[in-house]
Amino acid sequence: MNYQDYDFGVVTIGSKKKTATDEIENFLRKKNYLTAPLANPSLPAMLQNCHNDYRRAVLLIDDCHNATKDFFEELQSLIGVAAPVTIILCGRTDYSAGDSHFFSFAQWCIENECVRGWQLQGFTPKETERFVCALIHGVPGIVLEKICSMSQNNPLYIVQFIEYMLETNLAVIVNRSTVGITNVSTFSVKRYLPDGVHEIYQKRLDYLLSLEDSADMCDFLSILSFFDGKLPTSLVFRFFDERMPLFTLLLKHRFIRYGDHHSVMFIHESMYLFFRKRLEKQKKLQRILAALLFSNADYFLSEANQVEKGKLAYWNKNFPMAIDCFAETVNTLRSIPNCSSFDIDIEIYGYLDIIFLLYSRKKAQKELLKKVILAKIYIALHYFTPVQAIQDCDNALALLQTTAILSEDQEIQHTILEQKAHSFINAGQLRDAELVLHNIQAGWLLNPREYDDKTVFDMFDRLSGIYIKYNSQHIAGHYNQLSYQVASRLEDKNLLAISHLTSSKVYFYNNFARAKNSLHELIELLRDGSSERIRCSALLSLHMLEALHNPQCDWARTTEEAARLLRMAVNNSYASSIIRAYMLLAVCYFKTYAPSEEYGLSLEIISKGIDFSIRFGIPTYIWQFYNLQGIIQIRQNLSPDEILRNFETVYALLTRQNLLFLGNYDLCYGNVLALSNYGFFLRDFSFENRFYEKMSQITYLGNTSPCDFNCAKPSCGFICSNSTEELKQKYAKAEKREVLFSNQPSSVFLRDDRTKFFIVLS
């Protein structure tokens, strides 16, 4: 490869900028790949009009996790476009940035054979030690141990910790390395920074504050964080003016660096996140920053958009100006009929608290305030994580108590509580969801007029969903019938479809005909395409139902349909359907290729399904992937200890979701089958003591006191929660491959032909 035949360029997408189209066009024109004028300067149009017979452009688009759905769609449309341009995308998949559109696009890249991908990995422990020793001359053992421990083998952590030591003269550098971005899966649920990195950055800031003229430097870092971590050099130089040595000091201490296109930016995105969080949390800093920017309005405010100016005006206590700046956003919120069924711009999320405060004392704005609250919760629930949505619900409930015009509004309080229950269910916290829903139910029974029909429907539907998972079919069925009655009275097609979908789940494992009929009614109801999300979920359920109950299942056709529905789910960011489609596809590959001892495709899909579950913070299906993986491991003759770790992962995940409680033993959820598989394994590999210990922890109606294994009686044998005879019966049933915790016949479920373990789909 001759690098002289290539033109290289880098474009960075900021978290507010969201697109790189202009910079890409400038690069291609500057390098003479693009000469013709374009009526529509989209990415596909640019590349289709690029020409160069002798050279090739290589364009790196950095921080693509900040891009919009439209930009991702443009990138996807490039497949098949012939152009002398190679595009390399770089984005963070460590879950501290990006939304569902980015994650869906990243998964599309993985699935598309025309796209190549590389996953950056951390060091091994030995590589970490060698790296630190190469950077620090004569590093003491205790310092080496501390760095290795804090870094978790992540080069970013290593470098930042070492630079703190350099700034405080605790180390001598031998060979400076460049900070790099790596994939850190251990922090998947955090959208800010790992505690270790935060502490390092705080120590580096403390050191900066100890220097002379630190206030001016910290003011600049606050300004830089407000403006997306990047500013033109002309504005930066104008700010420092005769204080340029301070700018040089920030460069020397690696707080900032020169960026592309004559800009100055933070040394790393995580540094930007640190200073951004610091600004968001400290009101004094906000007032100082706002006053500083308005005093330099002739140049700094030219970089701010309307909502950013609104935030600054609010911080500067110029409330009329803030209201004027947020006018367009407020008008959009007013026009939303129902947040749950409206395409909300997620970029407004960070400004909703300020909008609420601006209007919180105006009685005429009551309906607007309610929409502001619900918009924030819906954005968090559907685009961020369930945990964030739970926190936003709690914040909203607290806000109601301090907002006079809403403090007596029962309707908004009930809606928030219902959304909190929804968030708990998505987070796998069934007990918490159950308590919240029963609280709503009790209030509704006392004062039904205070509850709108949509909240009542959601209450019934989600209670039905919980009791399905608790294997209490009659209770689940009754709640499902109640939800259907509400939907019928409202003549709401989408609510009727949801009720049919829940009905199919009630009978998914033990009444094939009834479940299938519910799904067909749903599909017919939505034939006009009014809710593709629900229809996609229903089609997946229909194919899963066939796989579970039809011994003559056409696996080739089911594989094709699973792949088609996966594409549909990815293209539309249907998070739960994406995960379920992976589960169905993994089973299809397993059933197709297991007879020839080929497990690679199935294991690959299992890995992707687990990864996607973590990305979206949805734990509901992870244990099903591990269940299938355990079956494959048995077939591969892996060591019993390794297989045991896999099934104990299943058991731990079920425990965390309160799925060791089996309710009425009705078998309407797959946890019963997965727990039976765990028992089969313990029986087959002679883990008899562990069998009695683990099975004794499983509870159900009439037996809700699991053994605590602290009994002092020598004759106890750790079976005080189940009779000796009952545990022996379960042990015998495990040998016969019967369902351990149900009276349901064991022959009707999908099994692996060799191990006779159950395959779970839901």
Coordinates of C-alpha atoms in Angstrom, one line a residue, residues 500-501 503-520 537-553 555 558 580 584 748-750 760-762:
H500 CA -54.5 -9.5 22.1
L501 CA -50.7 -9.7 22.4
S503 CA -53.6 -12.7 25.7
S504 CA -51.2 -14.8 23.5
K505 CA -48.6 -14.6 26.3
V506 CA -51.1 -15.9 28.9
Y507 CA -51.6 -19.1 26.9
F508 CA -48.2 -19.2 25.1
Y509 CA -47.0 -22.4 26.8
N510 CA -50.1 -24.4 27.4
N511 CA -52.8 -23.5 24.9
F512 CA -51.4 -23.3 21.4
A513 CA -54.7 -22.8 19.6
R514 CA -55.8 -20.0 21.9
A515 CA -52.5 -18.1 21.8
K516 CA -52.3 -18.5 18.0
N517 CA -55.8 -17.2 17.6
S518 CA -55.0 -14.1 19.7
L519 CA -52.0 -13.3 17.5
H520 CA -54.0 -13.7 14.3
S537 CA -43.7 -8.3 18.0
A538 CA -46.8 -10.3 17.2
L539 CA -45.2 -11.9 14.1
L540 CA -42.2 -12.9 16.2
S541 CA -44.5 -14.5 18.8
L542 CA -46.3 -16.4 16.1
H543 CA -43.1 -17.9 14.8
M544 CA -41.9 -18.7 18.3
L545 CA -45.3 -20.4 19.0
E546 CA -44.9 -22.6 16.0
A547 CA -41.3 -23.5 17.0
L548 CA -42.4 -24.4 20.6
H549 CA -45.4 -26.5 19.7
N550 CA -45.1 -27.8 16.2
P551 CA -42.9 -30.9 15.9
Q552 CA -42.9 -30.5 12.1
C553 CA -41.6 -26.9 12.3
W555 CA -36.8 -24.4 10.4
T558 CA -38.6 -19.8 10.3
R580 CA -36.4 -11.6 20.6
L584 CA -35.5 -17.0 17.7
V748 CA -45.3 -30.6 24.5
F749 CA -42.3 -28.3 24.7
L750 CA -39.4 -27.7 22.4
V760 CA -37.0 -21.5 26.0
L761 CA -38.6 -18.8 23.8
S762 CA -40.9 -15.9 24.9

